[in-house]
Amino acid sequence: MIPIAIDKERLYASLNELGEIGAYVDAQSGVRGVNRLALTAADGEGRRHVVAKMRAAKLEVTVDRIGNVYGRRTGRDDQLRPVMMGSHIDSVPTAGRFDGCLGVLGALEVVRTLDDAKIETMRPVVVAFFTDEEGSRFGTDMLGSAVATGRLALGDAYALRDRDGATVRDELAKLGFLGEADVRLTPPHAYLECHIEQGPILRASEMDIGVVTGVQSISWHELTIAGKSAHAGTTPMPMRADAGVAAARINLHLREMIASGRYGRDMRATMGAISPSPGLVNIVPGRVTATVDLRNPDDSFMRAAETDLLAFYDEAARAENVRIAWRQTARTPCVPFDTGLQAHIERCAGARGLAHRRIVSGAGHDAQEMAHITRAAMIFVPGENDGISHNPRELSTPEQCANGVNVLLDVLSLLADEKDQGAS
Ligand SMILES: [Zn+2]
């Protein structure tokens, strides 16, 4: 049997069309970027655009109370739980056209392909886009999917405010996306998300498809290092309590932790923000605030790394005669994806002659929330320009996008005709 395939040009045209909503020209690169920050007027326009496309594909559209949008295609046995595909269409303020949009428009392309081939599936199929995945405006990422899967209470989500004091609830109402459907999602049969890798690995290893094994664990610390401000010319070195040097020691220790190999080969550590105070050329910094971002695809390695780091804070404090206070600002465990679905993705990619490899997701995604209520999996496609993302130079080619969505089509078709709840 010759497998059906999606329409590569139609998919890419739909990505470009949505990419024109909230478009701007990046001053530095001259490249066209996208700004559809969650629940702004541009996001509203993007939402209405995709809803119109859903209706044109004869999907039955519902909007829930946090503004998540679901487009449902009838199944032969419509009582069965649907197979869901989705992602998000909101963006960071300096985005490209692919992050999130590939998963939503790719899902829509799968439905159109089934329609064109006059294929009815046994189970209903749902195309979803979730509210505010990025978290850039209200400070909480995966907002819509976290509420839909019960990790976050609706009232707490409604009350979140942006920098100007606008609440999620008011902004939803203003856009006409404060829906009435129950916010708690009935677990679908399975959830699939096709997404750009947002990193360089697939492209560098000449792979067409990334079979995502899960989302790695994240731990954020905010450090406040208190030393003593002093004159840079008159204070003898042994008499200093230099908060800047303590921060530097911690930053270098992060590198040593990686180099030791004690926390696995895939640990990442970053001191992304360092602010010395008073921050002047001729004053020993009396105070530094800094951040640490740790990532690890293995929970036990992550816990060991955190223990090591906390002990080193004490060591650095003693060595530099400063006080170090730390606060945990984010902590999420690893979320493994369903191994049965991973095997389906591998088989389907192989059957199409696509080169594939397993890969851990370095970023967070709606699929990690969905994984709490159903079998979930992700299909990654490579990106050009070293896989740059959250940037106007984000780019995946028509071929790269089509490969991912063809695999999405194949796995969806398999699951949508699956009888039982597919123990795996
Ligand atoms: Zn995304």
Short mmCIF file of C-alpha atoms and ligand atoms in Angstrom, two decimals:
data_model
loop_
_atom_site.label_atom_id
_atom_site.label_comp_id
_atom_site.label_asym_id
_atom_site.label_seq_id
_atom_site.Cartn_x
_atom_site.Cartn_y
_atom_site.Cartn_z
CA MET A 1 0.00 0.00 0.00
CA ILE A 2 1.34 3.42 -0.94
CA PRO A 3 1.04 5.69 2.09
CA ILE A 4 -0.71 8.99 1.61
CA ALA A 5 1.37 12.11 2.14
CA ILE A 6 0.65 15.62 3.27
CA ASP A 7 0.79 18.60 0.89
CA LYS A 8 4.20 20.17 1.51
CA GLU A 9 3.43 23.47 -0.25
CA ARG A 10 0.06 23.87 1.44
CA LEU A 11 1.63 23.29 4.86
CA TYR A 12 4.44 25.79 4.25
CA ALA A 13 2.05 28.39 2.82
CA SER A 14 -0.09 28.09 5.95
CA LEU A 15 3.00 28.65 8.16
CA ASN A 16 3.90 31.76 6.15
CA GLU A 17 0.34 33.04 6.25
CA LEU A 18 0.10 32.77 10.05
CA GLY A 19 3.63 34.23 10.25
CA GLU A 20 2.37 37.45 8.68
CA ILE A 21 0.14 38.05 11.71
CA GLY A 22 2.16 40.04 14.24
CA ALA A 23 5.05 40.30 11.74
CA TYR A 24 7.77 42.92 12.12
CA VAL A 25 11.20 43.55 10.58
CA ASP A 26 14.09 42.83 12.94
CA ALA A 27 16.25 45.96 13.06
CA GLN A 28 19.51 44.03 13.47
CA SER A 29 19.18 41.32 10.82
CA GLY A 30 16.56 42.81 8.50
CA VAL A 31 14.73 39.45 8.75
CA ARG A 32 10.95 39.34 9.23
CA GLY A 33 10.09 38.19 12.74
CA VAL A 34 6.86 37.48 14.59
CA ASN A 35 5.49 39.03 17.77
CA ARG A 36 2.30 37.35 18.96
CA LEU A 37 2.70 37.64 22.69
CA ALA A 38 -0.07 35.73 24.48
CA LEU A 39 -3.49 37.40 24.62
CA THR A 40 -2.43 40.57 22.81
CA ALA A 41 -4.37 41.89 19.81
CA ALA A 42 -1.93 40.06 17.48
CA ASP A 43 -2.50 36.76 19.33
CA GLY A 44 -6.24 37.38 19.03
CA GLU A 45 -5.88 37.86 15.29
CA GLY A 46 -3.77 34.69 15.04
CA ARG A 47 -6.38 32.78 17.04
CA ARG A 48 -9.26 33.93 14.82
CA HIS A 49 -7.21 33.02 11.75
CA VAL A 50 -6.59 29.44 12.94
CA VAL A 51 -10.19 29.01 14.14
CA ALA A 52 -11.38 30.04 10.64
CA LYS A 53 -9.02 27.42 9.14
CA MET A 54 -10.38 24.81 11.54
CA ARG A 55 -13.96 25.60 10.55
CA ALA A 56 -13.01 25.55 6.85
CA ALA A 57 -11.72 22.00 7.50
CA LYS A 58 -15.16 21.19 8.97
CA LEU A 59 -13.83 20.80 12.50
CA GLU A 60 -16.23 21.43 15.37
CA VAL A 61 -14.56 24.19 17.40
CA THR A 62 -14.85 24.61 21.16
CA VAL A 63 -13.09 27.12 23.40
CA ASP A 64 -12.59 26.36 27.08
CA ARG A 65 -12.54 28.74 30.03
CA ILE A 66 -8.78 29.37 29.77
CA GLY A 67 -8.99 30.01 26.03
CA ASN A 68 -7.63 26.67 24.81
CA VAL A 69 -9.12 25.89 21.41
CA TYR A 70 -10.10 22.40 20.25
CA GLY A 71 -11.21 21.48 16.72
CA ARG A 72 -12.85 18.05 16.53
CA ARG A 73 -13.18 15.73 13.55
CA THR A 74 -15.84 13.05 13.88
CA GLY A 75 -14.81 9.41 14.13
CA ARG A 76 -16.68 6.32 12.89
CA ASP A 77 -17.18 5.38 16.53
CA ASP A 78 -17.67 8.84 17.94
CA GLN A 79 -18.01 7.66 21.54
CA LEU A 80 -14.38 6.59 21.68
CA ARG A 81 -11.80 8.91 23.18
CA PRO A 82 -10.17 11.09 20.51
CA VAL A 83 -6.54 11.21 19.49
CA MET A 84 -5.29 14.76 20.02
CA MET A 85 -2.60 16.66 18.12
CA GLY A 86 -1.57 20.17 19.02
CA SER A 87 0.80 22.84 20.28
CA HIS A 88 0.60 26.64 20.62
CA ILE A 89 0.42 29.73 18.40
CA ASP A 90 1.44 32.40 20.91
CA SER A 91 5.05 33.55 20.64
CA VAL A 92 7.86 35.30 22.45
CA PRO A 93 8.20 38.96 21.35
CA THR A 94 11.10 38.11 18.99
CA ALA A 95 9.99 34.88 17.35
CA GLY A 96 10.13 33.10 14.04
CA ARG A 97 7.27 31.37 12.21
CA PHE A 98 7.72 27.78 13.34
CA ASP A 99 7.80 27.42 17.14
CA GLY A 100 4.42 25.97 18.11
CA CYS A 101 2.78 26.86 14.80
CA LEU A 102 4.23 23.75 13.11
CA GLY A 103 2.43 21.53 15.63
CA VAL A 104 -0.93 23.28 15.17
CA LEU A 105 -0.88 23.90 11.41
CA GLY A 106 0.77 20.49 10.90
CA ALA A 107 -2.13 18.88 12.77
CA LEU A 108 -4.56 20.80 10.58
CA GLU A 109 -2.65 19.64 7.49
CA VAL A 110 -3.02 16.03 8.71
CA VAL A 111 -6.80 16.52 8.93
CA ARG A 112 -6.95 18.07 5.45
CA THR A 113 -4.90 15.17 4.08
CA LEU A 114 -7.30 12.65 5.63
CA ASP A 115 -10.22 14.62 4.16
CA ASP A 116 -8.64 14.73 0.68
CA ALA A 117 -8.07 10.97 0.80
CA LYS A 118 -11.63 10.48 2.12
CA ILE A 119 -10.30 8.58 5.10
CA GLU A 120 -12.55 8.19 8.11
CA THR A 121 -10.81 7.19 11.30
CA MET A 122 -12.44 5.02 13.94
CA ARG A 123 -11.71 7.50 16.72
CA PRO A 124 -12.43 11.21 16.60
CA VAL A 125 -9.37 13.41 16.01
CA VAL A 126 -8.82 16.72 17.80
CA VAL A 127 -6.55 19.60 16.76
CA ALA A 128 -5.66 21.78 19.76
CA PHE A 129 -3.88 25.00 20.47
CA PHE A 130 -3.16 25.92 24.07
CA THR A 131 -3.14 29.38 25.64
CA ASP A 132 0.15 31.11 26.50
CA GLU A 133 2.69 28.31 26.18
CA GLU A 134 5.60 30.76 26.20
CA GLY A 135 4.93 32.47 29.51
CA SER A 136 6.69 35.63 28.33
CA ARG A 137 3.83 37.94 29.26
CA PHE A 138 2.27 36.55 32.45
CA GLY A 139 5.33 34.71 33.79
CA THR A 140 3.92 31.16 33.80
CA ASP A 141 4.66 28.94 30.83
CA MET A 142 2.45 26.10 29.55
CA LEU A 143 -0.42 28.06 31.12
CA GLY A 144 -3.35 26.68 29.10
CA SER A 145 -2.19 23.06 29.06
CA ALA A 146 -1.31 23.17 32.78
CA VAL A 147 -4.87 24.28 33.60
CA ALA A 148 -6.43 21.75 31.20
CA THR A 149 -4.51 18.89 32.83
CA GLY A 150 -5.11 20.07 36.40
CA ARG A 151 -1.61 21.10 37.47
CA LEU A 152 -2.67 24.74 37.77
CA ALA A 153 -5.98 25.99 39.20
CA LEU A 154 -8.13 28.10 36.88
CA GLY A 155 -8.52 30.85 39.48
CA ASP A 156 -4.75 31.15 39.91
CA ALA A 157 -4.27 31.32 36.15
CA TYR A 158 -7.00 33.98 35.78
CA ALA A 159 -5.36 36.18 38.43
CA LEU A 160 -1.91 36.31 36.78
CA ARG A 161 -1.00 39.83 35.70
CA ASP A 162 1.31 41.24 33.06
CA ARG A 163 3.68 44.17 33.71
CA ASP A 164 0.88 46.68 33.16
CA GLY A 165 -1.46 44.96 35.60
CA ALA A 166 -3.77 43.35 33.02
CA THR A 167 -5.07 39.93 34.14
CA VAL A 168 -5.29 36.76 32.09
CA ARG A 169 -9.05 36.67 32.63
CA ASP A 170 -9.64 40.24 31.44
CA GLU A 171 -7.44 39.79 28.39
CA LEU A 172 -9.21 36.54 27.44
CA ALA A 173 -12.56 38.29 27.73
CA LYS A 174 -11.35 41.27 25.70
CA LEU A 175 -10.25 38.98 22.83
CA GLY A 176 -13.49 36.98 22.91
CA PHE A 177 -11.66 33.81 23.94
CA LEU A 178 -13.06 33.37 27.44
CA GLY A 179 -14.85 30.21 26.39
CA GLU A 180 -17.49 28.15 28.15
CA ALA A 181 -16.24 24.59 27.71
CA ASP A 182 -15.12 22.77 30.86
CA VAL A 183 -11.48 23.55 31.42
CA ARG A 184 -10.56 20.07 32.72
CA LEU A 185 -9.72 17.99 29.73
CA THR A 186 -11.08 14.45 29.51
CA PRO A 187 -7.90 12.46 28.82
CA PRO A 188 -7.64 11.79 25.11
CA HIS A 189 -6.58 8.36 23.80
CA ALA A 190 -3.12 9.84 23.12
CA TYR A 191 -1.48 13.21 22.45
CA LEU A 192 1.02 13.97 19.66
CA GLU A 193 3.00 17.16 19.13
CA CYS A 194 5.24 17.95 16.17
CA HIS A 195 7.70 20.74 16.94
CA ILE A 196 10.95 22.28 15.75
CA GLU A 197 13.93 21.07 17.77
CA GLN A 198 14.99 24.62 18.74
CA GLY A 199 18.58 23.39 18.91
CA PRO A 200 21.44 22.27 16.62
CA ILE A 201 21.62 18.51 17.23
CA LEU A 202 19.40 17.04 14.48
CA ARG A 203 20.80 19.29 11.75
CA ALA A 204 24.40 18.64 12.81
CA SER A 205 23.85 14.87 12.84
CA GLU A 206 21.97 15.01 9.49
CA MET A 207 18.78 13.57 10.94
CA ASP A 208 15.29 14.21 9.55
CA ILE A 209 13.32 13.28 12.65
CA GLY A 210 13.93 13.49 16.38
CA VAL A 211 12.07 10.91 18.46
CA VAL A 212 11.70 12.81 21.71
CA THR A 213 12.29 10.64 24.77
CA GLY A 214 11.12 13.28 27.24
CA VAL A 215 11.62 16.72 28.67
CA GLN A 216 14.61 17.24 30.92
CA SER A 217 14.55 18.36 34.53
CA ILE A 218 15.06 22.06 35.27
CA SER A 219 16.34 23.71 38.46
CA TRP A 220 16.73 27.48 38.87
CA HIS A 221 18.44 29.23 41.77
CA GLU A 222 18.52 32.93 42.50
CA LEU A 223 21.60 33.88 44.52
CA THR A 224 22.17 36.88 46.72
CA ILE A 225 25.82 37.20 47.68
CA ALA A 226 26.62 39.71 50.41
CA GLY A 227 30.21 40.88 50.90
CA LYS A 228 31.60 44.31 51.70
CA SER A 229 31.94 47.28 49.36
CA ALA A 230 35.38 48.82 49.58
CA HIS A 231 37.78 51.13 47.78
CA ALA A 232 39.55 49.27 44.97
CA GLY A 233 42.80 51.16 45.53
CA THR A 234 43.17 51.28 49.28
CA THR A 235 41.72 47.95 50.51
CA PRO A 236 44.42 45.26 50.78
CA MET A 237 43.47 42.02 49.00
CA PRO A 238 43.41 39.84 52.15
CA MET A 239 40.93 42.23 53.80
CA ARG A 240 38.27 42.02 51.09
CA ALA A 241 34.89 40.34 51.00
CA ASP A 242 34.38 40.44 47.24
CA ALA A 243 30.93 39.21 46.23
CA GLY A 244 31.95 39.35 42.56
CA VAL A 245 34.74 36.82 43.04
CA ALA A 246 32.39 34.49 44.91
CA ALA A 247 29.96 34.61 41.95
CA ALA A 248 32.84 33.91 39.57
CA ARG A 249 33.90 30.89 41.64
CA ILE A 250 30.39 29.48 41.49
CA ASN A 251 30.21 30.04 37.74
CA LEU A 252 33.50 28.21 37.20
CA HIS A 253 32.42 25.44 39.56
CA LEU A 254 29.46 24.82 37.25
CA ARG A 255 31.94 24.13 34.44
CA GLU A 256 33.93 21.81 36.67
CA MET A 257 30.77 19.91 37.58
CA ILE A 258 30.08 19.32 33.87
CA ALA A 259 33.69 18.36 33.15
CA SER A 260 33.73 15.83 36.01
CA GLY A 261 31.11 13.74 34.22
CA ARG A 262 29.60 12.87 37.62
CA TYR A 263 26.15 14.12 36.59
CA GLY A 264 25.85 12.37 33.25
CA ARG A 265 26.93 13.49 29.83
CA ASP A 266 23.92 15.68 29.16
CA MET A 267 23.90 18.08 32.08
CA ARG A 268 23.86 21.79 31.26
CA ALA A 269 24.57 24.65 33.64
CA THR A 270 24.38 28.39 33.09
CA MET A 271 24.86 31.51 35.16
CA GLY A 272 22.76 33.75 32.93
CA ALA A 273 22.36 36.87 35.04
CA ILE A 274 25.07 38.43 37.19
CA SER A 275 24.57 41.92 38.64
CA PRO A 276 27.24 43.38 40.89
CA SER A 277 26.44 46.29 43.12
CA PRO A 278 27.33 49.12 43.14
CA GLY A 279 28.79 48.04 39.77
CA LEU A 280 31.53 50.63 39.45
CA VAL A 281 35.07 50.32 38.14
CA ASN A 282 36.84 51.29 41.33
CA ILE A 283 34.69 49.65 44.01
CA VAL A 284 34.90 46.08 45.28
CA PRO A 285 31.35 44.77 44.72
CA GLY A 286 29.63 44.42 48.09
CA ARG A 287 26.67 42.57 46.71
CA VAL A 288 25.90 40.38 43.72
CA THR A 289 22.66 38.86 42.57
CA ALA A 290 23.05 35.99 40.14
CA THR A 291 21.06 33.11 38.70
CA VAL A 292 21.89 29.46 38.08
CA ASP A 293 20.04 27.30 35.52
CA LEU A 294 20.64 23.54 35.71
CA ARG A 295 19.20 21.03 33.22
CA ASN A 296 19.50 17.28 33.32
CA PRO A 297 17.60 14.48 31.57
CA ASP A 298 18.07 12.26 34.65
CA ASP A 299 16.36 13.04 37.96
CA SER A 300 18.94 11.33 40.18
CA PHE A 301 21.84 13.10 38.45
CA MET A 302 19.95 16.36 38.92
CA ARG A 303 19.48 15.80 42.65
CA ALA A 304 23.17 14.92 43.04
CA ALA A 305 24.19 18.04 41.12
CA GLU A 306 22.00 20.23 43.34
CA THR A 307 23.53 18.73 46.48
CA ASP A 308 27.03 19.37 45.12
CA LEU A 309 26.15 22.94 44.23
CA LEU A 310 24.65 23.76 47.64
CA ALA A 311 27.80 22.47 49.34
CA PHE A 312 29.89 24.61 47.02
CA TYR A 313 27.89 27.75 47.94
CA ASP A 314 29.16 27.22 51.52
CA GLU A 315 32.70 26.62 50.32
CA ALA A 316 32.70 29.78 48.16
CA ALA A 317 31.22 31.80 51.04
CA ARG A 318 34.01 30.67 53.38
CA ALA A 319 36.74 31.22 50.80
CA GLU A 320 35.64 34.76 49.97
CA ASN A 321 34.36 35.76 53.38
CA VAL A 322 30.85 36.51 52.07
CA ARG A 323 27.32 35.31 52.86
CA ILE A 324 25.44 33.44 50.14
CA ALA A 325 21.65 33.13 50.25
CA TRP A 326 19.82 31.13 47.60
CA ARG A 327 16.21 30.70 46.59
CA GLN A 328 14.70 28.06 44.30
CA THR A 329 12.79 29.91 41.56
CA ALA A 330 11.90 26.90 39.39
CA ARG A 331 12.12 23.13 39.76
CA THR A 332 10.56 20.58 37.44
CA PRO A 333 11.32 16.86 37.28
CA CYS A 334 12.02 14.97 34.06
CA VAL A 335 8.91 14.07 32.09
CA PRO A 336 9.48 10.89 30.08
CA PHE A 337 7.32 10.37 27.00
CA ASP A 338 5.44 7.14 26.30
CA THR A 339 7.84 4.46 25.05
CA GLY A 340 5.18 2.74 22.94
CA LEU A 341 4.49 5.98 21.06
CA GLN A 342 8.24 6.55 20.64
CA ALA A 343 8.47 3.14 18.99
CA HIS A 344 5.56 4.06 16.66
CA ILE A 345 7.34 7.27 15.66
CA GLU A 346 10.56 5.36 14.97
CA ARG A 347 8.78 2.77 12.87
CA CYS A 348 6.83 5.36 10.87
CA ALA A 349 9.92 7.49 10.23
CA GLY A 350 11.86 4.40 9.15
CA ALA A 351 9.06 3.30 6.81
CA ARG A 352 9.30 6.65 5.01
CA GLY A 353 13.08 6.30 4.73
CA LEU A 354 13.68 9.19 7.11
CA ALA A 355 16.83 9.26 9.24
CA HIS A 356 15.87 9.45 12.91
CA ARG A 357 17.41 9.45 16.35
CA ARG A 358 16.27 9.72 19.94
CA ILE A 359 16.64 13.12 21.53
CA VAL A 360 15.81 14.77 24.84
CA SER A 361 13.87 18.01 24.66
CA GLY A 362 15.91 20.90 26.00
CA ALA A 363 12.87 23.18 26.20
CA GLY A 364 9.46 22.86 27.84
CA HIS A 365 6.37 21.98 25.78
CA ASP A 366 2.61 21.48 26.16
CA ALA A 367 3.22 17.74 25.64
CA GLN A 368 4.86 17.54 29.07
CA GLU A 369 1.60 18.67 30.68
CA MET A 370 -0.44 16.29 28.54
CA ALA A 371 1.88 13.46 29.61
CA HIS A 372 0.31 13.73 33.09
CA ILE A 373 -3.11 12.62 31.84
CA THR A 374 -2.46 10.46 28.77
CA ARG A 375 0.19 8.82 26.60
CA ALA A 376 2.09 11.69 24.99
CA ALA A 377 4.95 11.98 22.53
CA MET A 378 6.74 14.53 20.38
CA ILE A 379 8.24 14.54 16.90
CA PHE A 380 11.09 17.00 16.36
CA VAL A 381 12.26 18.41 13.04
CA PRO A 382 15.67 20.04 12.49
CA GLY A 383 16.27 23.76 12.15
CA GLU A 384 18.71 25.74 9.98
CA ASN A 385 21.04 28.43 11.35
CA ASP A 386 22.23 26.09 14.15
CA GLY A 387 18.63 25.49 15.13
CA ILE A 388 18.25 29.04 16.44
CA SER A 389 14.81 29.68 17.94
CA HIS A 390 12.94 32.46 19.75
CA ASN A 391 14.56 34.58 17.05
CA PRO A 392 13.43 35.86 13.62
CA ARG A 393 16.19 33.70 12.03
CA GLU A 394 14.41 30.54 13.18
CA LEU A 395 13.98 28.44 10.02
CA SER A 396 12.98 24.95 9.04
CA THR A 397 12.71 24.17 5.31
CA PRO A 398 9.51 22.99 3.57
CA GLU A 399 11.10 19.52 3.34
CA GLN A 400 12.03 19.41 7.04
CA CYS A 401 8.53 20.52 8.08
CA ALA A 402 6.83 18.08 5.71
CA ASN A 403 8.89 15.14 7.01
CA GLY A 404 7.74 15.79 10.57
CA VAL A 405 4.10 16.24 9.61
CA ASN A 406 4.12 13.09 7.45
CA VAL A 407 5.29 11.12 10.48
CA LEU A 408 2.59 12.87 12.53
CA LEU A 409 0.03 11.75 9.92
CA ASP A 410 1.25 8.14 10.05
CA VAL A 411 1.29 7.85 13.84
CA LEU A 412 -2.06 9.62 14.13
CA SER A 413 -3.61 7.25 11.59
CA LEU A 414 -2.31 4.28 13.55
CA LEU A 415 -3.63 5.52 16.89
CA ALA A 416 -6.96 6.72 15.53
CA ASP A 417 -7.76 3.18 14.42
CA GLU A 418 -6.52 1.58 17.63
CA LYS A 419 -9.28 -0.33 19.41
CA ASP A 420 -8.32 -0.57 23.05
CA GLN A 421 -6.73 2.09 25.21
CA GLY A 422 -3.41 0.86 23.91
CA ALA A 423 -1.56 -0.36 26.94
CA SER A 424 2.10 0.29 26.28
ZN ZN B 1 6.98 25.94 21.32
#
